[in-house]
């Protein structure tokens, strides 16, 4: 059971906009920033969004993050086939005194 | 650019100790503001943080594993290591090392190593 809650799956067609939600609590998302990771099949996770809505160099601006209260969202616009991957949210947890992850959302591009 | 690479046995017997090393290249492990972490992922499942170490040697561990985990750093070799004792089949997973960026209210991992599969079996 993951500390952060994500839907197990999401899907969209090429060109569409999809969003993935991440729900937490006051000890994690409610008081700390959220990060998102993309894990392509058979590879290591890659940082996609940090500090709620910041993109590392090289990440397309099709990817965006937002946060409100104890929930966060990842939006992907102009969906492409290469976006098919698992997406994980994460945040520092003040109770655990460590980072916690969501269970992951498998994105399928139809 | 900084790269991380995990190494160690891919097969460990139950009740024994799992030992992995992460070698950092392209940068110094002694750089300030970074924590060096281990994360694992059982097959088909999500990510679990194991623990982290600062170059000073200070550590933080996931409470669920704290009694069995030791993370250490060797700055002379630009490496940090993981030891997990008394392993069971539940410890079978892909183990990743990663560089952690820490700031007020924020902590993220970038980059990650490619990961190494460790299977616990007799």
PDB file of C-alpha atoms in Angstrom:
ATOM      1  CA  UNK A   1       0.000   0.000   0.000  1.00  0.00           C
ATOM      2  CA  UNK A   2       1.643   3.215  -1.180  1.00  0.00           C
ATOM      3  CA  UNK A   3       1.514   6.374   0.928  1.00  0.00           C
ATOM      4  CA  UNK A   4       0.505   8.485  -2.084  1.00  0.00           C
ATOM      5  CA  UNK A   5      -2.522   7.400  -4.132  1.00  0.00           C
ATOM      6  CA  UNK A   6      -2.538   7.322  -7.920  1.00  0.00           C
ATOM      7  CA  UNK A   7      -4.960   5.723 -10.375  1.00  0.00           C
ATOM      8  CA  UNK A   8      -3.434   2.450 -11.621  1.00  0.00           C
ATOM      9  CA  UNK A   9      -4.076   3.282 -15.259  1.00  0.00           C
ATOM     10  CA  UNK A  10      -4.777   6.099 -17.681  1.00  0.00           C
ATOM     11  CA  UNK A  11      -5.108   6.276 -21.434  1.00  0.00           C
ATOM     12  CA  UNK A  12      -5.478   8.652 -24.341  1.00  0.00           C
ATOM     13  CA  UNK A  13      -5.123   8.926 -28.072  1.00  0.00           C
ATOM     14  CA  UNK A  14      -2.280  10.732 -29.848  1.00  0.00           C
ATOM     15  CA  UNK A  15      -2.634  14.485 -29.582  1.00  0.00           C
ATOM     16  CA  UNK A  16      -4.944  14.345 -26.572  1.00  0.00           C
ATOM     17  CA  UNK A  17      -4.341  15.860 -23.155  1.00  0.00           C
ATOM     18  CA  UNK A  18      -4.310  13.501 -20.200  1.00  0.00           C
ATOM     19  CA  UNK A  19      -3.954  14.129 -16.493  1.00  0.00           C
ATOM     20  CA  UNK A  20      -2.759  11.836 -13.724  1.00  0.00           C
ATOM     21  CA  UNK A  21      -3.716  12.576 -10.143  1.00  0.00           C
ATOM     22  CA  UNK A  22      -1.787  12.005  -6.933  1.00  0.00           C
ATOM     23  CA  UNK A  23      -3.379  12.246  -3.510  1.00  0.00           C
ATOM     24  CA  UNK A  24      -1.546  12.490  -0.220  1.00  0.00           C
ATOM     25  CA  UNK A  25      -1.856  14.051   3.202  1.00  0.00           C
ATOM     26  CA  UNK A  26      -0.767  17.019   5.275  1.00  0.00           C
ATOM     27  CA  UNK A  27       2.526  15.330   6.187  1.00  0.00           C
ATOM     28  CA  UNK A  28       3.669  14.974   2.593  1.00  0.00           C
ATOM     29  CA  UNK A  29       1.995  16.782  -0.320  1.00  0.00           C
ATOM     30  CA  UNK A  30       0.285  19.210   2.021  1.00  0.00           C
ATOM     31  CA  UNK A  31       3.579  20.550   3.357  1.00  0.00           C
ATOM     32  CA  UNK A  32       6.225  19.639   0.783  1.00  0.00           C
ATOM     33  CA  UNK A  33       6.682  19.797  -2.957  1.00  0.00           C
ATOM     34  CA  UNK A  34       5.773  17.048  -5.403  1.00  0.00           C
ATOM     35  CA  UNK A  35       7.970  15.356  -7.980  1.00  0.00           C
ATOM     36  CA  UNK A  36       7.016  13.192 -10.932  1.00  0.00           C
ATOM     37  CA  UNK A  37       9.032  10.406 -12.542  1.00  0.00           C
ATOM     38  CA  UNK A  38       8.590   8.666 -15.877  1.00  0.00           C
ATOM     39  CA  UNK A  39       9.611   5.025 -16.174  1.00  0.00           C
ATOM     40  CA  UNK A  40       9.735   3.638 -19.677  1.00  0.00           C
ATOM     41  CA  UNK A  41       9.481  -0.164 -19.947  1.00  0.00           C
ATOM     42  CA  UNK A  42      12.615  -1.903 -18.699  1.00  0.00           C
ATOM     43  CA  UNK A  43      14.400   1.302 -17.725  1.00  0.00           C
ATOM     44  CA  UNK A  44      15.140   3.323 -14.614  1.00  0.00           C
ATOM     45  CA  UNK A  45      12.819   6.136 -13.547  1.00  0.00           C
ATOM     46  CA  UNK A  46      13.623   9.561 -14.955  1.00  0.00           C
ATOM     47  CA  UNK A  47      12.852  12.868 -13.271  1.00  0.00           C
ATOM     48  CA  UNK A  48      10.027  14.591 -15.138  1.00  0.00           C
ATOM     49  CA  UNK A  49       8.830  17.341 -12.781  1.00  0.00           C
ATOM     50  CA  UNK A  50      10.330  18.627  -9.525  1.00  0.00           C
ATOM     51  CA  UNK A  51       9.203  21.190  -6.961  1.00  0.00           C
ATOM     52  CA  UNK A  52       5.548  20.844  -8.041  1.00  0.00           C
ATOM     53  CA  UNK A  53       5.907  22.350 -11.506  1.00  0.00           C
ATOM     54  CA  UNK A  54       9.539  22.675 -12.580  1.00  0.00           C
ATOM     55  CA  UNK A  55      10.844  20.818 -15.608  1.00  0.00           C
ATOM     56  CA  UNK A  56      14.453  19.647 -15.746  1.00  0.00           C
ATOM     57  CA  UNK A  57      16.408  20.607 -18.801  1.00  0.00           C
ATOM     58  CA  UNK A  58      15.412  18.449 -21.749  1.00  0.00           C
ATOM     59  CA  UNK A  59      11.874  17.644 -20.604  1.00  0.00           C
ATOM     60  CA  UNK A  60       9.353  18.893 -23.191  1.00  0.00           C
ATOM     61  CA  UNK A  61       6.916  21.592 -22.119  1.00  0.00           C
ATOM     62  CA  UNK A  62       4.105  19.170 -23.002  1.00  0.00           C
ATOM     63  CA  UNK A  63       4.602  17.915 -19.443  1.00  0.00           C
ATOM     64  CA  UNK A  64       3.360  20.109 -16.602  1.00  0.00           C
ATOM     65  CA  UNK A  65       2.705  19.707 -12.909  1.00  0.00           C
ATOM     66  CA  UNK A  66       0.367  21.382 -10.465  1.00  0.00           C
ATOM     67  CA  UNK A  67      -0.599  21.080  -6.812  1.00  0.00           C
ATOM     68  CA  UNK A  68      -3.485  22.118  -4.627  1.00  0.00           C
ATOM     69  CA  UNK A  69      -3.703  21.277  -0.952  1.00  0.00           C
ATOM     70  CA  UNK A  70      -2.902  17.605  -0.488  1.00  0.00           C
ATOM     71  CA  UNK A  71      -3.295  16.635  -4.147  1.00  0.00           C
ATOM     72  CA  UNK A  72      -1.184  17.047  -7.237  1.00  0.00           C
ATOM     73  CA  UNK A  73      -1.581  16.420 -10.946  1.00  0.00           C
ATOM     74  CA  UNK A  74       0.613  15.689 -13.922  1.00  0.00           C
ATOM     75  CA  UNK A  75      -0.705  16.851 -17.278  1.00  0.00           C
ATOM     76  CA  UNK A  76       0.573  15.652 -20.611  1.00  0.00           C
ATOM     77  CA  UNK A  77      -0.600  17.564 -23.659  1.00  0.00           C
ATOM     78  CA  UNK A  78      -0.162  16.569 -27.295  1.00  0.00           C
ATOM     79  CA  UNK A  79       0.111  12.920 -26.257  1.00  0.00           C
ATOM     80  CA  UNK A  80       2.653  10.899 -28.218  1.00  0.00           C
ATOM     81  CA  UNK A  81       3.226   7.164 -28.507  1.00  0.00           C
ATOM     82  CA  UNK A  82       6.597   7.500 -26.765  1.00  0.00           C
ATOM     83  CA  UNK A  83       4.802   8.813 -23.672  1.00  0.00           C
ATOM     84  CA  UNK A  84       3.550   5.284 -22.980  1.00  0.00           C
ATOM     85  CA  UNK A  85       5.166   4.552 -19.609  1.00  0.00           C
ATOM     86  CA  UNK A  86       4.613   4.287 -15.878  1.00  0.00           C
ATOM     87  CA  UNK A  87       4.394   7.591 -14.016  1.00  0.00           C
ATOM     88  CA  UNK A  88       5.124   7.979 -10.318  1.00  0.00           C
ATOM     89  CA  UNK A  89       4.511  10.905  -8.002  1.00  0.00           C
ATOM     90  CA  UNK A  90       6.659  11.433  -4.918  1.00  0.00           C
ATOM     91  CA  UNK A  91       7.042  13.837  -2.038  1.00  0.00           C
ATOM     92  CA  UNK A  92       8.990  14.214   1.185  1.00  0.00           C
ATOM     93  CA  UNK A  93       7.032  12.933   4.183  1.00  0.00           C
ATOM     94  CA  UNK A  94       7.617  14.738   7.490  1.00  0.00           C
ATOM     95  CA  UNK A  95       6.343  11.780   9.553  1.00  0.00           C
ATOM     96  CA  UNK A  96       8.437   9.134   7.813  1.00  0.00           C
ATOM     97  CA  UNK A  97      11.293  11.621   7.458  1.00  0.00           C
ATOM     98  CA  UNK A  98      11.894  10.339   3.975  1.00  0.00           C
ATOM     99  CA  UNK A  99      10.454  10.423   0.474  1.00  0.00           C
ATOM    100  CA  UNK A 100       7.263   8.525  -0.309  1.00  0.00           C
ATOM    101  CA  UNK A 101       5.979   7.405  -3.699  1.00  0.00           C
ATOM    102  CA  UNK A 102       2.646   6.793  -5.328  1.00  0.00           C
ATOM    103  CA  UNK A 103       1.847   3.319  -6.606  1.00  0.00           C
ATOM    104  CA  UNK A 104       2.344   4.405 -10.189  1.00  0.00           C
ATOM    105  CA  UNK A 105       0.027   5.003 -13.141  1.00  0.00           C
ATOM    106  CA  UNK A 106       0.428   3.039 -16.345  1.00  0.00           C
ATOM    107  CA  UNK A 107      -0.275   5.351 -19.277  1.00  0.00           C
ATOM    108  CA  UNK A 108      -1.428   3.701 -22.486  1.00  0.00           C
ATOM    109  CA  UNK A 109      -1.481   5.589 -25.778  1.00  0.00           C
ATOM    110  CA  UNK A 110      -4.303   4.091 -27.813  1.00  0.00           C
TER     111      UNK A 110
ATOM    112  CA  UNK B   1      27.207  14.769 -16.472  1.00  0.00           C
ATOM    113  CA  UNK B   2      26.919  12.622 -13.396  1.00  0.00           C
ATOM    114  CA  UNK B   3      26.204   8.938 -13.936  1.00  0.00           C
ATOM    115  CA  UNK B   4      25.549   6.186 -11.401  1.00  0.00           C
ATOM    116  CA  UNK B   5      26.110   2.462 -11.797  1.00  0.00           C
ATOM    117  CA  UNK B   6      25.051  -0.296  -9.424  1.00  0.00           C
ATOM    118  CA  UNK B   7      27.078  -3.464  -8.979  1.00  0.00           C
ATOM    119  CA  UNK B   8      26.880  -6.583  -6.847  1.00  0.00           C
ATOM    120  CA  UNK B   9      25.639 -10.177  -6.725  1.00  0.00           C
ATOM    121  CA  UNK B  10      22.399 -10.893  -8.539  1.00  0.00           C
ATOM    122  CA  UNK B  11      21.565 -13.859  -6.327  1.00  0.00           C
ATOM    123  CA  UNK B  12      21.534 -13.945  -2.531  1.00  0.00           C
ATOM    124  CA  UNK B  13      20.485 -16.819  -0.295  1.00  0.00           C
ATOM    125  CA  UNK B  14      17.744 -16.350   2.307  1.00  0.00           C
ATOM    126  CA  UNK B  15      18.956 -15.122   5.705  1.00  0.00           C
ATOM    127  CA  UNK B  16      22.193 -13.803   4.170  1.00  0.00           C
ATOM    128  CA  UNK B  17      23.246 -10.193   3.577  1.00  0.00           C
ATOM    129  CA  UNK B  18      22.643  -8.362   0.319  1.00  0.00           C
ATOM    130  CA  UNK B  19      25.517  -6.057  -0.631  1.00  0.00           C
ATOM    131  CA  UNK B  20      25.480  -3.548  -3.467  1.00  0.00           C
ATOM    132  CA  UNK B  21      27.782  -0.720  -4.510  1.00  0.00           C
ATOM    133  CA  UNK B  22      26.966   2.387  -6.518  1.00  0.00           C
ATOM    134  CA  UNK B  23      29.823   4.007  -8.420  1.00  0.00           C
ATOM    135  CA  UNK B  24      29.467   7.683  -9.255  1.00  0.00           C
ATOM    136  CA  UNK B  25      31.195   9.048 -12.337  1.00  0.00           C
ATOM    137  CA  UNK B  26      31.314  12.463 -13.932  1.00  0.00           C
ATOM    138  CA  UNK B  27      31.273  14.256 -10.600  1.00  0.00           C
ATOM    139  CA  UNK B  28      32.435  14.031  -7.004  1.00  0.00           C
ATOM    140  CA  UNK B  29      30.374  12.201  -4.442  1.00  0.00           C
ATOM    141  CA  UNK B  30      31.670  14.763  -1.953  1.00  0.00           C
ATOM    142  CA  UNK B  31      29.757  17.600  -3.614  1.00  0.00           C
ATOM    143  CA  UNK B  32      27.650  19.437  -1.089  1.00  0.00           C
ATOM    144  CA  UNK B  33      23.862  19.627  -1.189  1.00  0.00           C
ATOM    145  CA  UNK B  34      23.410  16.058  -2.411  1.00  0.00           C
ATOM    146  CA  UNK B  35      22.220  12.956  -0.647  1.00  0.00           C
ATOM    147  CA  UNK B  36      23.002   9.550  -2.116  1.00  0.00           C
ATOM    148  CA  UNK B  37      20.096   7.131  -1.975  1.00  0.00           C
ATOM    149  CA  UNK B  38      18.959   3.583  -2.563  1.00  0.00           C
ATOM    150  CA  UNK B  39      15.493   2.764  -3.877  1.00  0.00           C
ATOM    151  CA  UNK B  40      14.047  -0.613  -4.807  1.00  0.00           C
ATOM    152  CA  UNK B  41      11.253  -1.892  -7.010  1.00  0.00           C
ATOM    153  CA  UNK B  42       9.798  -5.420  -6.756  1.00  0.00           C
ATOM    154  CA  UNK B  43       8.758  -6.861 -10.098  1.00  0.00           C
ATOM    155  CA  UNK B  44       5.562  -5.262 -11.348  1.00  0.00           C
ATOM    156  CA  UNK B  45       5.296  -3.025  -8.304  1.00  0.00           C
ATOM    157  CA  UNK B  46       6.056   0.526  -7.246  1.00  0.00           C
ATOM    158  CA  UNK B  47       9.117   2.270  -5.840  1.00  0.00           C
ATOM    159  CA  UNK B  48      10.245   2.047  -2.222  1.00  0.00           C
ATOM    160  CA  UNK B  49      12.867   4.324  -0.695  1.00  0.00           C
ATOM    161  CA  UNK B  50      15.441   2.392   1.331  1.00  0.00           C
ATOM    162  CA  UNK B  51      17.640   5.138   2.713  1.00  0.00           C
ATOM    163  CA  UNK B  52      20.148   7.894   2.055  1.00  0.00           C
ATOM    164  CA  UNK B  53      23.580   9.062   3.090  1.00  0.00           C
ATOM    165  CA  UNK B  54      25.255  12.452   3.066  1.00  0.00           C
ATOM    166  CA  UNK B  55      28.942  12.795   2.337  1.00  0.00           C
ATOM    167  CA  UNK B  56      29.511  13.501   6.020  1.00  0.00           C
ATOM    168  CA  UNK B  57      28.324   9.967   6.688  1.00  0.00           C
ATOM    169  CA  UNK B  58      24.981  10.896   8.258  1.00  0.00           C
ATOM    170  CA  UNK B  59      22.187   8.532   7.253  1.00  0.00           C
ATOM    171  CA  UNK B  60      18.407   8.227   7.200  1.00  0.00           C
ATOM    172  CA  UNK B  61      16.596   4.960   6.642  1.00  0.00           C
ATOM    173  CA  UNK B  62      13.049   3.870   5.875  1.00  0.00           C
ATOM    174  CA  UNK B  63      11.653   2.833   9.271  1.00  0.00           C
ATOM    175  CA  UNK B  64      10.310  -0.387   7.762  1.00  0.00           C
ATOM    176  CA  UNK B  65      13.858  -1.506   6.914  1.00  0.00           C
ATOM    177  CA  UNK B  66      15.923   0.407   9.460  1.00  0.00           C
ATOM    178  CA  UNK B  67      16.831  -2.602  11.609  1.00  0.00           C
ATOM    179  CA  UNK B  68      18.375  -4.416   8.613  1.00  0.00           C
ATOM    180  CA  UNK B  69      19.909  -1.619   6.515  1.00  0.00           C
ATOM    181  CA  UNK B  70      23.323  -0.003   6.493  1.00  0.00           C
ATOM    182  CA  UNK B  71      24.377   2.580   3.916  1.00  0.00           C
ATOM    183  CA  UNK B  72      27.991   3.731   3.801  1.00  0.00           C
ATOM    184  CA  UNK B  73      30.106   5.989   1.628  1.00  0.00           C
ATOM    185  CA  UNK B  74      33.693   5.731   0.382  1.00  0.00           C
ATOM    186  CA  UNK B  75      34.669   9.150  -0.919  1.00  0.00           C
ATOM    187  CA  UNK B  76      38.113   7.925  -2.017  1.00  0.00           C
ATOM    188  CA  UNK B  77      36.451   5.565  -4.495  1.00  0.00           C
ATOM    189  CA  UNK B  78      33.498   7.837  -5.298  1.00  0.00           C
ATOM    190  CA  UNK B  79      31.161   5.070  -4.219  1.00  0.00           C
ATOM    191  CA  UNK B  80      28.414   4.409  -1.736  1.00  0.00           C
ATOM    192  CA  UNK B  81      27.107   1.037  -0.654  1.00  0.00           C
ATOM    193  CA  UNK B  82      24.040  -0.783   0.640  1.00  0.00           C
ATOM    194  CA  UNK B  83      23.937  -3.720   3.012  1.00  0.00           C
ATOM    195  CA  UNK B  84      20.616  -5.401   3.793  1.00  0.00           C
ATOM    196  CA  UNK B  85      20.782  -8.221   6.296  1.00  0.00           C
ATOM    197  CA  UNK B  86      18.569 -11.263   6.934  1.00  0.00           C
ATOM    198  CA  UNK B  87      17.038 -11.157   3.483  1.00  0.00           C
ATOM    199  CA  UNK B  88      13.932 -13.067   2.457  1.00  0.00           C
ATOM    200  CA  UNK B  89      12.127 -13.577  -0.829  1.00  0.00           C
ATOM    201  CA  UNK B  90      10.293 -10.319  -0.136  1.00  0.00           C
ATOM    202  CA  UNK B  91      13.579  -8.477  -0.707  1.00  0.00           C
ATOM    203  CA  UNK B  92      13.752  -9.664  -4.317  1.00  0.00           C
ATOM    204  CA  UNK B  93      13.657  -6.496  -6.403  1.00  0.00           C
ATOM    205  CA  UNK B  94      15.475  -4.219  -8.793  1.00  0.00           C
ATOM    206  CA  UNK B  95      17.693  -1.974  -6.695  1.00  0.00           C
ATOM    207  CA  UNK B  96      18.429   1.550  -7.911  1.00  0.00           C
ATOM    208  CA  UNK B  97      20.924   4.075  -6.622  1.00  0.00           C
ATOM    209  CA  UNK B  98      20.191   7.747  -7.166  1.00  0.00           C
ATOM    210  CA  UNK B  99      21.422  11.222  -6.317  1.00  0.00           C
ATOM    211  CA  UNK B 100      19.070  13.120  -4.067  1.00  0.00           C
ATOM    212  CA  UNK B 101      18.605  16.874  -4.224  1.00  0.00           C
ATOM    213  CA  UNK B 102      17.433  18.363  -0.954  1.00  0.00           C
ATOM    214  CA  UNK B 103      16.025  21.750  -0.141  1.00  0.00           C
ATOM    215  CA  UNK B 104      13.505  23.258   2.215  1.00  0.00           C
ATOM    216  CA  UNK B 105      10.376  21.153   1.786  1.00  0.00           C
ATOM    217  CA  UNK B 106      11.642  19.441  -1.302  1.00  0.00           C
ATOM    218  CA  UNK B 107      13.607  16.331  -2.218  1.00  0.00           C
ATOM    219  CA  UNK B 108      13.978  14.698  -5.592  1.00  0.00           C
ATOM    220  CA  UNK B 109      16.119  12.023  -7.286  1.00  0.00           C
ATOM    221  CA  UNK B 110      18.191  12.799 -10.357  1.00  0.00           C
ATOM    222  CA  UNK B 111      19.954  11.008 -11.928  1.00  0.00           C
ATOM    223  CA  UNK B 112      19.276   7.330 -11.298  1.00  0.00           C
ATOM    224  CA  UNK B 113      21.433   4.306 -11.961  1.00  0.00           C
ATOM    225  CA  UNK B 114      20.150   1.748 -14.438  1.00  0.00           C
ATOM    226  CA  UNK B 115      19.210  -0.634 -11.634  1.00  0.00           C
ATOM    227  CA  UNK B 116      20.309  -4.138 -10.762  1.00  0.00           C
ATOM    228  CA  UNK B 117      18.087  -7.150 -10.144  1.00  0.00           C
ATOM    229  CA  UNK B 118      18.713  -8.989  -6.900  1.00  0.00           C
ATOM    230  CA  UNK B 119      16.954 -12.305  -6.401  1.00  0.00           C
ATOM    231  CA  UNK B 120      16.738 -13.943  -2.986  1.00  0.00           C
ATOM    232  CA  UNK B 121      16.593 -17.686  -3.419  1.00  0.00           C
ATOM    233  CA  UNK B 122      18.311 -20.802  -2.184  1.00  0.00           C
TER     234      UNK B 122
END
